[in-house]
Amino acid sequence: MSSNLAGSREATVPTRVDAVIVGAGFSGLYMLHKLRETGLNAVVLEAGDGVGGTWYWNRYPGARVDVEGFDYSYSFSADLQEWEWSERYPAQPELLRYLDHVADRFGLRRDIRLSTRVTSAHYDEAATLWTVCTERGQAYRATWCVMATGCLSSAQLPAIDGIGDFAGEWFHTAHWPVGGVDFTGKRVAVIGTGSSGIQSIPIIAEQAARLTVFQRTAAFAIPARNRDLEPGELDELKAHYPELRDRARHGIVGMSRIAEGSTSALDATADQRQQVFEEIWAAGTLSGLTTSYRDVMTDRTVNDQVADFVRGKIREIVDDPDTAERLCPRGYPFGAKRPCLHTGYYATYNRDNVRLVDVSENPIERLSARGVVVGGTEHEVDAIVFATGFDAMTGSLAAIDIRGRSGRTLRDKWSAGPITYLGLQSAGFPNLFLVAGPGSPSVLTNMVMSIEQHVEWIADCIGYARERGVVAVEATERAERDWVHHVNDVSNALLYSEASTWYLGANVPGKPRVFMPYAGGLGAYRKRCDAVAAAGYDGFVLTAG
Ligand code: NAP
């Protein structure tokens, strides 16, 4: 608790606002803008020292988005077309500059409190108000509370013994030092080969004297074919702006130029399939292979054809056959674990200073003062990079003491897995909205498109309530039960559950295994949300003041 007088005074005199928004990433910034448009007095509370969310924290070498910049940007304002992306897949510094630009463009900063970590949010039933408290001892009272806390913002260190024993430096990719890290001349270990590991490994390999990669599960990675945008290329896209954006909003994955195959791969000849896969490989897109045919994620035979294709590519690139085999993903379907987009990842293993240590069967035993111990062998290093991911989708919410009606905690309610209606609300927590919450398409799509859809829906809902003197909006238990069943039915019909992934919470010891995102596609989900709103917020109870 803060020892300064102002801080403690703030704690006893809560600031009254219409809405508190937690988080100043893509979600929180747009939520603030929309709530202002709706006529609310809102404040954003952000733990970081700057805006940007994911793009504020994840500054590791090679961090870049794996959705094209044109798509991975707000579509709500024609003014923002002024932003000129320099690369096809923009890197973290450019994304952060973009979000800073958005904050300035819409004058958002005056209502954003930085370095302000939220610790609790409690609902006062009698007053129909949320009290939101911060680590600094401030309190806010608000009718509406929006958790814009991000799906991948609670970084995970692995449960490996001896982290405290390691005498060198160590870093987590999601908490990278602002000034960067110089690995020149150092022996470096990277633990983890998900998106963060796969992006950082080629860059670290160029700098370090020696790089040892500890891989537990090999990932399917597709070449990004990132490049600078040609002069006029963005203008060409902007000339078709409404049409492209519309396609992204109503498509499965929220991207404007990803072909969504409507035919079965089983109806194609081997040559035809090979040609389709080759074209997608050459184009460099994250979702292209998954959506190439309609049955990649439903039919294991088709899925194996995609997986074999990628394994073939890995063998072509990696010189050492043994290393190539170890880099070939096996034992789970393509796409069931989020695929990665890479730049030079597989070729990195052709370098003399890079070694791959497979820890799939022999897990890392512990860290010692000098390095990483596997199977009794100590791999000596000067620095360790943990690219070990996140307590996804629920971690950042569980970190806040959220209490709804009758003082029930969200942690308790979600102890067997998250329960939401549309990923937007949970019964018993009136007026608490989640942006990209579990049960919504979120991480299976271009996040920015999903975020915009949620923010607009939430703002419309709040506007609707205010116009009618409604003081509390709350999902019903029945609506959320039906929705959770539907989310499960959809994912059970796909191949997702055949892999141990963060989608299922499998990367966090003790976390219940529940497939968290909604796999029905953004377009279909949007229609469902629109229908709910059009029916006067079907599945919600609206209580007049
Ligand atoms: P991740 O995909 O969860 O990868 C974590 C890695 O650490 C996995 O390879 C995991 O192995 C490994 N690991 C964890 N504990 C370990 C242990 N005890 N020993 C050995 N290995 C261990 O995390 P991430 O790479 O940070 O990516 C998370 C998500 O963030 C991505 O899927 C993506 O959605 C998003 N992301 C996006 C971008 C982008 O847009 N460019 C970049 C980075 C991240 P197992 O697989 O065996 O658990």
mmCIF file of C-alpha atoms in Angstrom, residues 248-466:
data_model
loop_
_atom_site.group_PDB
_atom_site.id
_atom_site.type_symbol
_atom_site.label_atom_id
_atom_site.label_comp_id
_atom_site.label_asym_id
_atom_site.label_seq_id
_atom_site.Cartn_x
_atom_site.Cartn_y
_atom_site.Cartn_z
ATOM 1 C CA ALA A 248 -12.482 -9.167 -42.462
ATOM 2 C CA ARG A 249 -15.347 -8.311 -40.113
ATOM 3 C CA HIS A 250 -17.572 -11.048 -41.479
ATOM 4 C CA GLY A 251 -15.001 -13.740 -42.210
ATOM 5 C CA ILE A 252 -13.960 -16.684 -40.060
ATOM 6 C CA VAL A 253 -10.590 -15.394 -38.913
ATOM 7 C CA GLY A 254 -11.082 -11.626 -39.266
ATOM 8 C CA MET A 255 -8.591 -11.076 -42.064
ATOM 9 C CA SER A 256 -9.450 -9.448 -45.360
ATOM 10 C CA ARG A 257 -7.308 -11.415 -47.754
ATOM 11 C CA ILE A 258 -7.282 -14.969 -46.433
ATOM 12 C CA ALA A 259 -9.038 -17.381 -48.761
ATOM 13 C CA GLU A 260 -11.543 -19.499 -46.876
ATOM 14 C CA GLY A 261 -11.835 -22.783 -48.750
ATOM 15 C CA SER A 262 -15.330 -24.164 -49.120
ATOM 16 C CA THR A 263 -14.333 -27.494 -50.656
ATOM 17 C CA SER A 264 -12.953 -30.674 -49.133
ATOM 18 C CA ALA A 265 -9.288 -31.502 -49.605
ATOM 19 C CA LEU A 266 -10.450 -35.075 -50.159
ATOM 20 C CA ASP A 267 -12.088 -33.993 -53.425
ATOM 21 C CA ALA A 268 -8.773 -32.655 -54.724
ATOM 22 C CA THR A 269 -6.024 -34.747 -56.294
ATOM 23 C CA ALA A 270 -2.660 -34.977 -54.543
ATOM 24 C CA ASP A 271 -1.196 -32.645 -57.183
ATOM 25 C CA GLN A 272 -3.958 -30.093 -56.739
ATOM 26 C CA ARG A 273 -3.517 -30.123 -52.961
ATOM 27 C CA GLN A 274 0.218 -29.787 -53.283
ATOM 28 C CA GLN A 275 -0.239 -26.777 -55.549
ATOM 29 C CA VAL A 276 -2.643 -25.106 -53.101
ATOM 30 C CA PHE A 277 -0.294 -25.725 -50.163
ATOM 31 C CA GLU A 278 2.732 -24.497 -52.139
ATOM 32 C CA GLU A 279 0.941 -21.281 -53.068
ATOM 33 C CA ILE A 280 0.029 -20.630 -49.441
ATOM 34 C CA TRP A 281 3.572 -21.453 -48.294
ATOM 35 C CA ALA A 282 4.924 -19.002 -50.858
ATOM 36 C CA ALA A 283 2.419 -16.308 -49.823
ATOM 37 C CA GLY A 284 3.336 -16.452 -46.117
ATOM 38 C CA THR A 285 0.158 -16.248 -44.061
ATOM 39 C CA LEU A 286 -0.659 -17.557 -40.620
ATOM 40 C CA SER A 287 -4.117 -18.919 -41.330
ATOM 41 C CA GLY A 288 -3.815 -19.817 -45.012
ATOM 42 C CA LEU A 289 -3.155 -23.521 -44.513
ATOM 43 C CA THR A 290 -5.839 -23.861 -41.843
ATOM 44 C CA THR A 291 -8.513 -22.337 -44.071
ATOM 45 C CA SER A 292 -7.204 -23.776 -47.366
ATOM 46 C CA TYR A 293 -9.891 -26.472 -47.359
ATOM 47 C CA ARG A 294 -13.002 -26.567 -45.268
ATOM 48 C CA ASP A 295 -12.003 -29.795 -43.506
ATOM 49 C CA VAL A 296 -8.424 -29.120 -42.335
ATOM 50 C CA MET A 297 -9.620 -28.749 -38.750
ATOM 51 C CA THR A 298 -12.289 -31.464 -38.860
ATOM 52 C CA ASP A 299 -10.763 -34.374 -40.729
ATOM 53 C CA ARG A 300 -7.590 -35.986 -39.430
ATOM 54 C CA THR A 301 -6.674 -37.375 -42.860
ATOM 55 C CA VAL A 302 -6.789 -33.908 -44.390
ATOM 56 C CA ASN A 303 -5.004 -32.446 -41.410
ATOM 57 C CA ASP A 304 -2.236 -35.037 -41.788
ATOM 58 C CA GLN A 305 -1.798 -33.985 -45.410
ATOM 59 C CA VAL A 306 -1.148 -30.408 -44.282
ATOM 60 C CA ALA A 307 1.144 -31.576 -41.474
ATOM 61 C CA ASP A 308 3.122 -33.811 -43.870
ATOM 62 C CA PHE A 309 3.513 -30.891 -46.239
ATOM 63 C CA VAL A 310 5.002 -28.694 -43.495
ATOM 64 C CA ARG A 311 7.272 -31.499 -42.254
ATOM 65 C CA GLY A 312 8.531 -31.923 -45.805
ATOM 66 C CA LYS A 313 9.425 -28.224 -45.917
ATOM 67 C CA ILE A 314 11.307 -28.458 -42.611
ATOM 68 C CA ARG A 315 13.371 -31.362 -43.961
ATOM 69 C CA GLU A 316 14.163 -29.340 -47.091
ATOM 70 C CA ILE A 317 15.449 -26.383 -45.060
ATOM 71 C CA VAL A 318 17.348 -27.982 -42.179
ATOM 72 C CA ASP A 319 20.681 -29.535 -43.236
ATOM 73 C CA ASP A 320 21.200 -31.981 -40.371
ATOM 74 C CA PRO A 321 18.623 -34.786 -40.779
ATOM 75 C CA ASP A 322 18.553 -35.553 -37.066
ATOM 76 C CA THR A 323 17.873 -31.919 -36.148
ATOM 77 C CA ALA A 324 15.272 -31.706 -38.910
ATOM 78 C CA GLU A 325 13.423 -34.716 -37.493
ATOM 79 C CA ARG A 326 13.430 -33.224 -34.024
ATOM 80 C CA LEU A 327 12.026 -29.970 -35.420
ATOM 81 C CA CYS A 328 9.201 -31.830 -37.170
ATOM 82 C CA PRO A 329 6.022 -31.484 -35.099
ATOM 83 C CA ARG A 330 4.343 -34.759 -34.294
ATOM 84 C CA GLY A 331 1.656 -36.137 -32.051
ATOM 85 C CA TYR A 332 -0.933 -33.406 -32.509
ATOM 86 C CA PRO A 333 -2.907 -32.023 -35.453
ATOM 87 C CA PHE A 334 -1.743 -29.056 -37.494
ATOM 88 C CA GLY A 335 -3.494 -25.913 -36.221
ATOM 89 C CA ALA A 336 -4.575 -27.433 -32.913
ATOM 90 C CA LYS A 337 -1.631 -25.656 -31.299
ATOM 91 C CA ARG A 338 -1.433 -22.145 -32.642
ATOM 92 C CA PRO A 339 0.834 -22.175 -35.724
ATOM 93 C CA CYS A 340 3.672 -19.660 -35.861
ATOM 94 C CA LEU A 341 4.844 -17.309 -38.568
ATOM 95 C CA HIS A 342 8.621 -17.133 -38.782
ATOM 96 C CA THR A 343 11.478 -15.372 -40.450
ATOM 97 C CA GLY A 344 14.484 -17.640 -40.895
ATOM 98 C CA TYR A 345 13.600 -19.921 -37.972
ATOM 99 C CA TYR A 346 14.380 -23.336 -39.432
ATOM 100 C CA ALA A 347 17.494 -22.115 -41.274
ATOM 101 C CA THR A 348 18.837 -20.862 -37.939
ATOM 102 C CA TYR A 349 19.559 -24.487 -37.044
ATOM 103 C CA ASN A 350 22.064 -24.628 -39.930
ATOM 104 C CA ARG A 351 24.286 -22.184 -38.038
ATOM 105 C CA ASP A 352 27.356 -23.510 -36.246
ATOM 106 C CA ASN A 353 26.557 -21.606 -33.053
ATOM 107 C CA VAL A 354 23.026 -23.025 -32.582
ATOM 108 C CA ARG A 355 22.090 -26.288 -30.887
ATOM 109 C CA LEU A 356 18.688 -27.861 -30.333
ATOM 110 C CA VAL A 357 18.089 -29.793 -27.121
ATOM 111 C CA ASP A 358 14.955 -31.911 -27.231
ATOM 112 C CA VAL A 359 13.353 -31.969 -23.787
ATOM 113 C CA SER A 360 10.152 -33.729 -24.826
ATOM 114 C CA GLU A 361 11.128 -36.990 -23.179
ATOM 115 C CA ASN A 362 13.795 -35.763 -20.795
ATOM 116 C CA PRO A 363 12.355 -32.604 -19.221
ATOM 117 C CA ILE A 364 14.550 -29.831 -17.903
ATOM 118 C CA GLU A 365 15.491 -31.072 -14.427
ATOM 119 C CA ARG A 366 16.474 -27.761 -12.907
ATOM 120 C CA LEU A 367 18.472 -24.631 -13.354
ATOM 121 C CA SER A 368 21.878 -24.550 -11.734
ATOM 122 C CA ALA A 369 24.033 -21.526 -10.992
ATOM 123 C CA ARG A 370 25.684 -22.029 -14.383
ATOM 124 C CA GLY A 371 22.916 -23.150 -16.653
ATOM 125 C CA VAL A 372 20.200 -25.615 -17.578
ATOM 126 C CA VAL A 373 20.355 -29.245 -16.432
ATOM 127 C CA VAL A 374 18.784 -31.921 -18.653
ATOM 128 C CA GLY A 375 19.296 -35.658 -18.233
ATOM 129 C CA GLY A 376 22.195 -35.048 -15.855
ATOM 130 C CA THR A 377 23.995 -32.783 -18.358
ATOM 131 C CA GLU A 378 24.585 -29.176 -17.411
ATOM 132 C CA HIS A 379 24.291 -26.821 -20.392
ATOM 133 C CA GLU A 380 26.323 -23.802 -19.311
ATOM 134 C CA VAL A 381 24.943 -20.427 -20.346
ATOM 135 C CA ASP A 382 25.325 -16.763 -19.428
ATOM 136 C CA ALA A 383 21.688 -15.822 -20.008
ATOM 137 C CA ILE A 384 18.324 -17.565 -20.223
ATOM 138 C CA VAL A 385 15.313 -16.399 -22.214
ATOM 139 C CA PHE A 386 12.006 -17.830 -21.076
ATOM 140 C CA ALA A 387 9.723 -17.862 -24.097
ATOM 141 C CA THR A 388 7.308 -19.896 -22.027
ATOM 142 C CA GLY A 389 4.033 -18.139 -22.703
ATOM 143 C CA PHE A 390 1.052 -17.030 -20.680
ATOM 144 C CA ASP A 391 -1.738 -18.045 -18.351
ATOM 145 C CA ALA A 392 -3.995 -17.307 -21.289
ATOM 146 C CA MET A 393 -7.490 -15.806 -21.367
ATOM 147 C CA THR A 394 -8.228 -16.098 -17.654
ATOM 148 C CA GLY A 395 -4.851 -15.308 -16.023
ATOM 149 C CA SER A 396 -5.145 -11.538 -16.084
ATOM 150 C CA LEU A 397 -8.698 -11.713 -14.705
ATOM 151 C CA ALA A 398 -7.737 -14.183 -11.974
ATOM 152 C CA ALA A 399 -4.985 -11.790 -10.900
ATOM 153 C CA ILE A 400 -7.688 -9.276 -9.891
ATOM 154 C CA ASP A 401 -9.930 -9.936 -6.894
ATOM 155 C CA ILE A 402 -13.246 -9.669 -8.755
ATOM 156 C CA ARG A 403 -16.363 -10.053 -6.600
ATOM 157 C CA GLY A 404 -19.886 -9.901 -7.935
ATOM 158 C CA ARG A 405 -23.271 -10.257 -6.288
ATOM 159 C CA SER A 406 -23.203 -11.687 -2.746
ATOM 160 C CA GLY A 407 -19.437 -11.237 -2.721
ATOM 161 C CA ARG A 408 -18.868 -14.279 -4.940
ATOM 162 C CA THR A 409 -15.454 -14.224 -6.561
ATOM 163 C CA LEU A 410 -14.948 -14.783 -10.257
ATOM 164 C CA ARG A 411 -12.057 -17.123 -9.383
ATOM 165 C CA ASP A 412 -14.462 -19.288 -7.426
ATOM 166 C CA LYS A 413 -17.125 -19.228 -10.117
ATOM 167 C CA TRP A 414 -14.551 -20.186 -12.757
ATOM 168 C CA SER A 415 -12.723 -22.764 -10.656
ATOM 169 C CA ALA A 416 -13.702 -25.544 -13.084
ATOM 170 C CA GLY A 417 -13.155 -23.341 -16.156
ATOM 171 C CA PRO A 418 -14.491 -20.011 -17.412
ATOM 172 C CA ILE A 419 -18.268 -19.643 -17.727
ATOM 173 C CA THR A 420 -19.512 -16.751 -19.818
ATOM 174 C CA TYR A 421 -22.352 -15.703 -22.040
ATOM 175 C CA LEU A 422 -20.826 -14.884 -25.443
ATOM 176 C CA GLY A 423 -17.475 -14.277 -23.729
ATOM 177 C CA LEU A 424 -18.897 -10.873 -22.800
ATOM 178 C CA GLN A 425 -20.287 -11.367 -19.309
ATOM 179 C CA SER A 426 -20.609 -13.875 -16.505
ATOM 180 C CA ALA A 427 -23.850 -14.234 -14.498
ATOM 181 C CA GLY A 428 -23.594 -12.803 -11.002
ATOM 182 C CA PHE A 429 -21.335 -9.976 -12.184
ATOM 183 C CA PRO A 430 -23.735 -7.291 -13.413
ATOM 184 C CA ASN A 431 -22.340 -4.497 -15.574
ATOM 185 C CA LEU A 432 -18.941 -6.187 -15.760
ATOM 186 C CA PHE A 433 -17.969 -6.686 -19.390
ATOM 187 C CA LEU A 434 -15.047 -8.649 -20.771
ATOM 188 C CA VAL A 435 -13.381 -7.641 -24.028
ATOM 189 C CA ALA A 436 -12.317 -10.760 -25.933
ATOM 190 C CA GLY A 437 -13.247 -12.907 -22.951
ATOM 191 C CA PRO A 438 -13.186 -16.714 -22.880
ATOM 192 C CA GLY A 439 -16.069 -18.015 -24.964
ATOM 193 C CA SER A 440 -15.504 -15.458 -27.731
ATOM 194 C CA PRO A 441 -13.534 -15.882 -30.999
ATOM 195 C CA SER A 442 -10.667 -13.683 -29.739
ATOM 196 C CA VAL A 443 -7.375 -15.574 -30.035
ATOM 197 C CA LEU A 444 -8.577 -17.726 -32.947
ATOM 198 C CA THR A 445 -8.978 -14.596 -35.046
ATOM 199 C CA ASN A 446 -7.293 -11.334 -35.907
ATOM 200 C CA MET A 447 -7.545 -9.850 -32.413
ATOM 201 C CA VAL A 448 -8.159 -6.300 -33.568
ATOM 202 C CA MET A 449 -11.290 -7.250 -35.509
ATOM 203 C CA SER A 450 -12.629 -9.259 -32.574
ATOM 204 C CA ILE A 451 -11.821 -6.450 -30.165
ATOM 205 C CA GLU A 452 -13.632 -3.876 -32.295
ATOM 206 C CA GLN A 453 -16.695 -6.093 -32.491
ATOM 207 C CA HIS A 454 -16.763 -6.515 -28.697
ATOM 208 C CA VAL A 455 -16.093 -2.871 -27.908
ATOM 209 C CA GLU A 456 -18.859 -1.715 -30.241
ATOM 210 C CA TRP A 457 -21.300 -4.275 -28.862
ATOM 211 C CA ILE A 458 -20.522 -3.309 -25.248
ATOM 212 C CA ALA A 459 -20.822 0.425 -25.974
ATOM 213 C CA ASP A 460 -24.144 -0.140 -27.760
ATOM 214 C CA CYS A 461 -25.408 -2.217 -24.845
ATOM 215 C CA ILE A 462 -24.444 0.441 -22.303
ATOM 216 C CA GLY A 463 -25.982 3.164 -24.491
ATOM 217 C CA TYR A 464 -29.190 1.138 -24.798
ATOM 218 C CA ALA A 465 -29.323 0.671 -21.013
ATOM 219 C CA ARG A 466 -28.722 4.336 -20.259
#
